Coordinates of N, CA and C and ligand atoms in Angstrom, one line a residue:
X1 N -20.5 8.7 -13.5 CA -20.0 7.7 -14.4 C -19.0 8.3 -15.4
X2 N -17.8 7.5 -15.6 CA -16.9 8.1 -16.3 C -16.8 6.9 -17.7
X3 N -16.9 7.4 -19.1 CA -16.7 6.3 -19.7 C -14.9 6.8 -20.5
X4 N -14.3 5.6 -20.5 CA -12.9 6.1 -21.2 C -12.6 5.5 -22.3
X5 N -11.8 6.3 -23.1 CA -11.4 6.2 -24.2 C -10.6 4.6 -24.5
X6 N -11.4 3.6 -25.3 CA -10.8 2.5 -25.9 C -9.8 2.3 -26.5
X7 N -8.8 2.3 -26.6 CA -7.6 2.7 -27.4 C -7.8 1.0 -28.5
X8 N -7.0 1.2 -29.9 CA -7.5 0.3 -30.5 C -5.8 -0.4 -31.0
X9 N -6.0 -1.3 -31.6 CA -4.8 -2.2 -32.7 C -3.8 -1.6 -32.5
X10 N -3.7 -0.9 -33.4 CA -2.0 -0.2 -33.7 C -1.7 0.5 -32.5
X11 N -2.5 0.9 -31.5 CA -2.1 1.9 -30.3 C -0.9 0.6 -29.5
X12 N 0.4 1.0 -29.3 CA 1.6 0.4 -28.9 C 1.3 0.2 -27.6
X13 N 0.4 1.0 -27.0 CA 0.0 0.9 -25.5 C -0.5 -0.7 -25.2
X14 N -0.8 -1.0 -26.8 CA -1.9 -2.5 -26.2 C -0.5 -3.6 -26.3
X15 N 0.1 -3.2 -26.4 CA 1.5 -4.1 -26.3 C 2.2 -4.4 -25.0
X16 N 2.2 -3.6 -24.2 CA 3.3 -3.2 -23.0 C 2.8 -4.4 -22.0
X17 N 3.4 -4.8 -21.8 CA 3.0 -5.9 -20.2 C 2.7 -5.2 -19.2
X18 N 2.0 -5.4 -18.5 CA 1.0 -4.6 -17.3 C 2.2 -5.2 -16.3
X19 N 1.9 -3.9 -15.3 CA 2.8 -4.0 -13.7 C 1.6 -4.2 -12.5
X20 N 2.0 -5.4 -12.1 CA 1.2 -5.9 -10.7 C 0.7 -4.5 -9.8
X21 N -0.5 -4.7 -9.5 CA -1.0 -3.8 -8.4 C -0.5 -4.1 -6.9
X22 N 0.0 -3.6 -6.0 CA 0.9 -3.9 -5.5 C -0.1 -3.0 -3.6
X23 N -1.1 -2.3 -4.2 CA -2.1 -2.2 -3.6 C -3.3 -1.5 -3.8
X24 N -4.4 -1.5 -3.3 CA -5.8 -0.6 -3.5 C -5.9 0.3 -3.1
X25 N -5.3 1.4 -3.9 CA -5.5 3.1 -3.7 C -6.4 3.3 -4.4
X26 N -6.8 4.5 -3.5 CA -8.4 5.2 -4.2 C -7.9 5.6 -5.8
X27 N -7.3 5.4 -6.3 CA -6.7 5.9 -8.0 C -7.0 4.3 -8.6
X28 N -6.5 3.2 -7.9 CA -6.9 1.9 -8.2 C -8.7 1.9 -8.3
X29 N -9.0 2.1 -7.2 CA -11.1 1.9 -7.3 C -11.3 2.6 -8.1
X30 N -10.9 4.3 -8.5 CA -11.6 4.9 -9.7 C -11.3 4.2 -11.0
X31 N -10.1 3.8 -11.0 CA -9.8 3.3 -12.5 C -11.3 2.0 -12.7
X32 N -11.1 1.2 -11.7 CA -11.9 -0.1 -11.7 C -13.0 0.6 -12.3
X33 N -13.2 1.4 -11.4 CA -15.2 1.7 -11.4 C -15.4 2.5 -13.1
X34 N -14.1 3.6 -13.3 CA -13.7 3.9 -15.2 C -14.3 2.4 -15.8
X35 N -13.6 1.9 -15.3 CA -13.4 0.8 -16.6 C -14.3 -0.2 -16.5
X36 N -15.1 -0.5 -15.4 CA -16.3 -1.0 -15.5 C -17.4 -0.1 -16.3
X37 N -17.8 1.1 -15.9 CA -18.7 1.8 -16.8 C -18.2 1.9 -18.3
X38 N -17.2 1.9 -17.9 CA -16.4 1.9 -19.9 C -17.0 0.6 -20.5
X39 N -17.1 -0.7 -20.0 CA -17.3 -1.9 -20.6 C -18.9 -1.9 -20.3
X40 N -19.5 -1.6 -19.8 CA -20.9 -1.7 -19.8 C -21.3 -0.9 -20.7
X41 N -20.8 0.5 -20.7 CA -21.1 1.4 -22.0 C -21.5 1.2 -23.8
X42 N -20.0 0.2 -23.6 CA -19.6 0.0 -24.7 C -20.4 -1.7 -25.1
X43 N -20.8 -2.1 -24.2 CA -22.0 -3.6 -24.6 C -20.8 -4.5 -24.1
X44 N -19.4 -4.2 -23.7 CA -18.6 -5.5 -23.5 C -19.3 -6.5 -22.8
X45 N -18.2 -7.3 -23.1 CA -18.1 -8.8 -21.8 C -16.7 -8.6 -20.9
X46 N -15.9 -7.8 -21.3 CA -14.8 -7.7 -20.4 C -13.8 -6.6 -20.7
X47 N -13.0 -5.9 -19.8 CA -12.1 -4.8 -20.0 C -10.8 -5.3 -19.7
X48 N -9.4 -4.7 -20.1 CA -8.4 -4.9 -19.8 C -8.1 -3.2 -19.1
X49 N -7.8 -2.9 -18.7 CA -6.8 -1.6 -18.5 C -5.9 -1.4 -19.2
X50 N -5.0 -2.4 -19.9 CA -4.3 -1.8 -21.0 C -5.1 -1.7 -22.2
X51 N -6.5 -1.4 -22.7 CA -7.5 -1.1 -23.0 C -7.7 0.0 -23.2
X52 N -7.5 0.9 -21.7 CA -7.2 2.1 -21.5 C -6.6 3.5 -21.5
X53 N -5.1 2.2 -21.8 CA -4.0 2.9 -21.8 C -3.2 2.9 -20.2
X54 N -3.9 1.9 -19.5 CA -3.1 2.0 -18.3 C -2.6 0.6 -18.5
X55 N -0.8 0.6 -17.7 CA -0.1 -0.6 -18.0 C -0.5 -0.8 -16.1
X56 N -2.0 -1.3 -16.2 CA -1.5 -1.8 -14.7 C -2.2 -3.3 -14.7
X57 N -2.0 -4.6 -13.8 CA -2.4 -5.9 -14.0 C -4.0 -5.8 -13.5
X58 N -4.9 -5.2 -14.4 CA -6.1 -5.3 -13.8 C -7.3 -5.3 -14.9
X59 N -8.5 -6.3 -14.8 CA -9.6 -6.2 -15.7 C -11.0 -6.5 -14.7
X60 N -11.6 -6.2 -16.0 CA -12.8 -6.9 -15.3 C -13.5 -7.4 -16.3
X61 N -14.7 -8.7 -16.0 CA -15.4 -9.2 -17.0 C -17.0 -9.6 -16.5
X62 N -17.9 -9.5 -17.1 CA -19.4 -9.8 -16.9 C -19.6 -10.0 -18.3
X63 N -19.8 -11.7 -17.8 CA -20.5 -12.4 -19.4 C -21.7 -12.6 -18.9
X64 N -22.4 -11.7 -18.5 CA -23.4 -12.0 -18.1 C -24.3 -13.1 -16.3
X65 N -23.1 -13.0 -15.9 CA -23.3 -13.9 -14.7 C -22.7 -13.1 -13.3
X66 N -22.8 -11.5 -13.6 CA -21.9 -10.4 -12.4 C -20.4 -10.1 -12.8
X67 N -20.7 -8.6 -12.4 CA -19.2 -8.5 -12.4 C -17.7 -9.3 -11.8
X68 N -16.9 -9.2 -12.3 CA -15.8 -9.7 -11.5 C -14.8 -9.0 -11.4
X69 N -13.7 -7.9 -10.5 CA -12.7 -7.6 -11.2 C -11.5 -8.4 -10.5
X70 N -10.7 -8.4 -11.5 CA -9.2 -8.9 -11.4 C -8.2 -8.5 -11.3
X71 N -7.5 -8.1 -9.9 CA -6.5 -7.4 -10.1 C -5.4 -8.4 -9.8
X72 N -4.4 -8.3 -10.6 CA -3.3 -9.1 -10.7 C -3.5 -10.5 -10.9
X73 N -4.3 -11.0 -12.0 CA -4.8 -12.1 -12.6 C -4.0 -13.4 -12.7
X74 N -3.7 -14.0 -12.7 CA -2.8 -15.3 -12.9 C -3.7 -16.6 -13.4
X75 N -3.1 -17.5 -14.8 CA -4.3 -18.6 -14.9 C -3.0 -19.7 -14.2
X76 N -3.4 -20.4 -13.2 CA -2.8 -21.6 -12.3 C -3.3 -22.7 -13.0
X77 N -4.5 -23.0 -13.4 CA -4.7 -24.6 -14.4 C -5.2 -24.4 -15.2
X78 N -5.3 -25.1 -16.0 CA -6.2 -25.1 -17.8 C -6.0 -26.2 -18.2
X79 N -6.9 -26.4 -19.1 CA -7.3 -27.8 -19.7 C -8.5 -27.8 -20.5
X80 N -8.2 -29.2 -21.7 CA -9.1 -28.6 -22.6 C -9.2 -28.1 -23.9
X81 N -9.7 -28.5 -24.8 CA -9.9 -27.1 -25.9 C -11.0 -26.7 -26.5
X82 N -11.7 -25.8 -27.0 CA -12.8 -25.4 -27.0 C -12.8 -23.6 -28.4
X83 N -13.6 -23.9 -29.2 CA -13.5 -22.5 -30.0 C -14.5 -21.7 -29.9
X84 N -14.5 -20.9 -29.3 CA -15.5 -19.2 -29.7 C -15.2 -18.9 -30.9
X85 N -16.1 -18.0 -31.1 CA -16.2 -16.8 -32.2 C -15.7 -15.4 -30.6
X86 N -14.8 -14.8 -31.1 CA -14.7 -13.5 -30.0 C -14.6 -12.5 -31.1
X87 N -14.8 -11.2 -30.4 CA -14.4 -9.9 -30.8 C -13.3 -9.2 -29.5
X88 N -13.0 -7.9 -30.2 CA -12.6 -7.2 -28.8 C -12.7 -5.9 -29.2
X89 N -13.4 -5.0 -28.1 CA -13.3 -3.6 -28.1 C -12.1 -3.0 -28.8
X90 N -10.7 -3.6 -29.2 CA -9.9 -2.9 -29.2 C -9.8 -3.1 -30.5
X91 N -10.3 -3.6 -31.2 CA -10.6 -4.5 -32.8 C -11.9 -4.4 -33.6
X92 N -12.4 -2.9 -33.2 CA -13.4 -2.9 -33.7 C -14.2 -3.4 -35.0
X93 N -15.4 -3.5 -35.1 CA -15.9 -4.2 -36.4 C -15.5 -5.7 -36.8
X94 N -14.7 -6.7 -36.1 CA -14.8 -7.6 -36.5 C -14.7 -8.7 -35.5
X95 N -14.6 -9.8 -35.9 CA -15.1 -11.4 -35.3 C -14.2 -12.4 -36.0
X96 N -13.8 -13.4 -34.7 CA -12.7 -14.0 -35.5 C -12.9 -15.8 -34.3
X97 N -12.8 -16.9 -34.9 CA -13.0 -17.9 -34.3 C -11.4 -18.1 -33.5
X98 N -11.7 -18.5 -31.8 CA -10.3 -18.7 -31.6 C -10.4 -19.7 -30.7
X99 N -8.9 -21.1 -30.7 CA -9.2 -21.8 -30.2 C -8.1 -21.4 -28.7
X100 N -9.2 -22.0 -27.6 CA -8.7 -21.7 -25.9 C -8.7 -23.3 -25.3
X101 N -8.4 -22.5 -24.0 CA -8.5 -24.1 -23.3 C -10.2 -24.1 -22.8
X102 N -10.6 -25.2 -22.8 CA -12.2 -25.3 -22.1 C -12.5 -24.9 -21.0
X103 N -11.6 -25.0 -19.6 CA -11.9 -24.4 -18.3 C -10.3 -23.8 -18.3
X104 N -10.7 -23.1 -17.2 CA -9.5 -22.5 -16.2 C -9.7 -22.6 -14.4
X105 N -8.1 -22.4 -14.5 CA -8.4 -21.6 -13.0 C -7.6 -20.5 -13.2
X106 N -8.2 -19.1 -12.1 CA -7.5 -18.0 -12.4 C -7.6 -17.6 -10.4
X107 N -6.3 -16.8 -10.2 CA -6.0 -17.1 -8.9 C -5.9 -15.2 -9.4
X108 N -6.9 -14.1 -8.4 CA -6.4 -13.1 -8.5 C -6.2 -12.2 -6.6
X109 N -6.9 -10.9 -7.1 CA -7.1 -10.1 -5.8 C -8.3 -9.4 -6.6
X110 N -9.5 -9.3 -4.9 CA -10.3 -8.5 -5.4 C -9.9 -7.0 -5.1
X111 N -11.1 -6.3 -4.8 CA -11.3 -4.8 -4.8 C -10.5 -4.7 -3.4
X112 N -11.2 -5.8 -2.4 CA -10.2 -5.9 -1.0 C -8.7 -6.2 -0.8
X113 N -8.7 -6.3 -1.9 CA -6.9 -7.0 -2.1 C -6.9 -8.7 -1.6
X114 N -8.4 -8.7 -1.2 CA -8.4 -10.2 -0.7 C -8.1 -11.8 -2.2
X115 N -7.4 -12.4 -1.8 CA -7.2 -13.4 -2.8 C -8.4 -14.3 -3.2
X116 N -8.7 -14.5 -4.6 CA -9.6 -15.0 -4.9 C -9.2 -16.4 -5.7
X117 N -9.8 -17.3 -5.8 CA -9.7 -18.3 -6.5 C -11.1 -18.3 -7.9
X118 N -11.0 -18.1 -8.9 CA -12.4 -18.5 -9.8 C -11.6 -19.4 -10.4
X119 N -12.8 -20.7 -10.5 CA -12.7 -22.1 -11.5 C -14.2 -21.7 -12.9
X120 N -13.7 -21.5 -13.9 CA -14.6 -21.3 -14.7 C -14.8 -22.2 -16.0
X121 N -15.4 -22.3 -16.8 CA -15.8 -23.2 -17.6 C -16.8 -22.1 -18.8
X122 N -16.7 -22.6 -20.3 CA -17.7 -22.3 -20.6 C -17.2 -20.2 -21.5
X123 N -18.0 -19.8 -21.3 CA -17.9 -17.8 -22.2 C -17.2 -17.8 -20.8
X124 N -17.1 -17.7 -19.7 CA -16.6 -17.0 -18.8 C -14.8 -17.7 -19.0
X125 N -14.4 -18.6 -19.0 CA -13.4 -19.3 -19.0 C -12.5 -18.3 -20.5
X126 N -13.3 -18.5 -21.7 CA -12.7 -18.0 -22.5 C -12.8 -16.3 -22.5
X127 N -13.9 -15.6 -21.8 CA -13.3 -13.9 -21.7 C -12.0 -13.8 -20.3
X128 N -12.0 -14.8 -19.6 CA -11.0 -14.6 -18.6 C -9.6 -14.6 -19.2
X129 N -9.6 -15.8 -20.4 CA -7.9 -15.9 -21.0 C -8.2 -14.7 -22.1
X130 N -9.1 -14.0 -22.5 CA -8.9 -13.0 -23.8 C -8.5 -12.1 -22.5
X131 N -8.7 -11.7 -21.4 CA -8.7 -10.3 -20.8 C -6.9 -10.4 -20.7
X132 N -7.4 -11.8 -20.0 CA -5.6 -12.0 -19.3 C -4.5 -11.9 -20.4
X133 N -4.9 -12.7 -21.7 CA -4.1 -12.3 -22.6 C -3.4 -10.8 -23.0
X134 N -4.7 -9.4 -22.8 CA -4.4 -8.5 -23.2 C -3.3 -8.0 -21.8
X135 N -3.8 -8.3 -20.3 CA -2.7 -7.5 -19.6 C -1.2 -8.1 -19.7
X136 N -0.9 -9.2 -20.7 CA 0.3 -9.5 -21.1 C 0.8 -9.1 -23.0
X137 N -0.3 -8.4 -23.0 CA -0.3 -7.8 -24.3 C -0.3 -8.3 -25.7
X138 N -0.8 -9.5 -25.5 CA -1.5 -10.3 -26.2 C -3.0 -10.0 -27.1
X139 N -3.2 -10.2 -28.3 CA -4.4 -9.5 -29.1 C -5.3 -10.8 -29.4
X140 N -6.4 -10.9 -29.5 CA -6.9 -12.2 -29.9 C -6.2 -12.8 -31.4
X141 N -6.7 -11.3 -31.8 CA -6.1 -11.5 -33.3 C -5.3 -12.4 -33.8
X142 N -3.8 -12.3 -32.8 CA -2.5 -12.7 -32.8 C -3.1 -14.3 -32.7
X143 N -3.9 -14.9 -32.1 CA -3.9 -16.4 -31.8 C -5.4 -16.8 -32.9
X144 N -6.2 -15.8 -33.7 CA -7.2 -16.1 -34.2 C -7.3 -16.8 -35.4
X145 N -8.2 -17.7 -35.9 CA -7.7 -18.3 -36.9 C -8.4 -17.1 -38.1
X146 N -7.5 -16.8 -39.5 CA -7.8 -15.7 -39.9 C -9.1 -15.7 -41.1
X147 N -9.2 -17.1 -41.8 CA -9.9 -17.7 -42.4 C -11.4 -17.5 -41.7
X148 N -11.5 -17.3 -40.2 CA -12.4 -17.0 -39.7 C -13.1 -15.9 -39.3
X149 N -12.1 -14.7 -40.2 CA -12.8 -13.3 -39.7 C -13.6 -12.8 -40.5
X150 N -14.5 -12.2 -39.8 CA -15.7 -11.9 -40.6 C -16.0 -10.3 -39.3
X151 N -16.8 -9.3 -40.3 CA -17.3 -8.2 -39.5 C -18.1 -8.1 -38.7
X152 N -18.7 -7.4 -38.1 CA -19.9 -7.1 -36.8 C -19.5 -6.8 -35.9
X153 N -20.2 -6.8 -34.4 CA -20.1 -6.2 -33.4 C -19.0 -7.0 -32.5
X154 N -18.3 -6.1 -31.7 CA -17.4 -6.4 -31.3 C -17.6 -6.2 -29.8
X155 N -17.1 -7.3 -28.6 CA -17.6 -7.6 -27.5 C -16.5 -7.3 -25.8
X156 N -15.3 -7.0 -26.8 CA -14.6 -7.5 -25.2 C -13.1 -6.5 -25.4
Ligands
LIG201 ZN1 -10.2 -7.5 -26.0

């Protein structure tokens, strides 16, 4: 088990747009399986890779309903609107209410490179747009309403 280093806010890394995985090399599965034990470690609900400091298009997330990972993520529908409270690993110590769309669809590749379709609704729907957000280098922060931040544990 490898757990890696979360890079946080100011780190410019969490900026950069991620580059498509383009295939599953054994450097691709160790990162995943990194960055799975990194988000279990850490109590997440979900990882980005640019998280990690890798600019590559890949996450994973377990809200509790199984892992999933994402490589080369895309949301194809949305609809809806709906507010969490989120946090994110990369923001430590705080919580901030943010408004999303209520379902998605997210069209990726798994570990096979096989193409996946997930239709989600619900915590899973909104850690899928926080993840996807971050491999386009997007912060919750940036879209959170600020009146709504308050401290504690932080999830994703
Ligand atoms: Zn996050």
């Amino acid at each position: 088990m490898a757990v890696l280093k979360v890079i946080t806010k100011e780190d410019p890394r969490l900026r950069r747009k991620t580059v498509e995985v383009k295939e599953v090399t054994p450097e691709i599965r160790r990162l995943v399986k990194d960055m799975t034990d990194t988000m279990y470690a850490a109590n997440g609900v979900g990882l980005a890779a640019t998280q990690v400091g890798e600019s590559k298009r890949i996450a994973v997330v377990d809200v509790g309903e199984g892992l999933i990972v994402l490589i080369n993520p895309e949301i194809t529908a949305s609809g809806g609107t709906v507010v969490y409270e989120e946090g994110c690993l990369s923001v430590p110590g705080y919580f901030a209410e943010v408004e999303r769309s209520s379902w998605v669809t997210v069209r990726a590749r798994d570990l096979k490179f096989r193409q996946v379709v997930i239709e989600a609704t619900g915590m899973l729907a909104h850690a899928l747009q926080h993840e996807i957000d971050h491999l386009d280098g997007t912060l919750y922060v940036d879209k959170a309403d600020p009146l709504t931040l308050k401290k504690g544990d932080s999830k994703r």
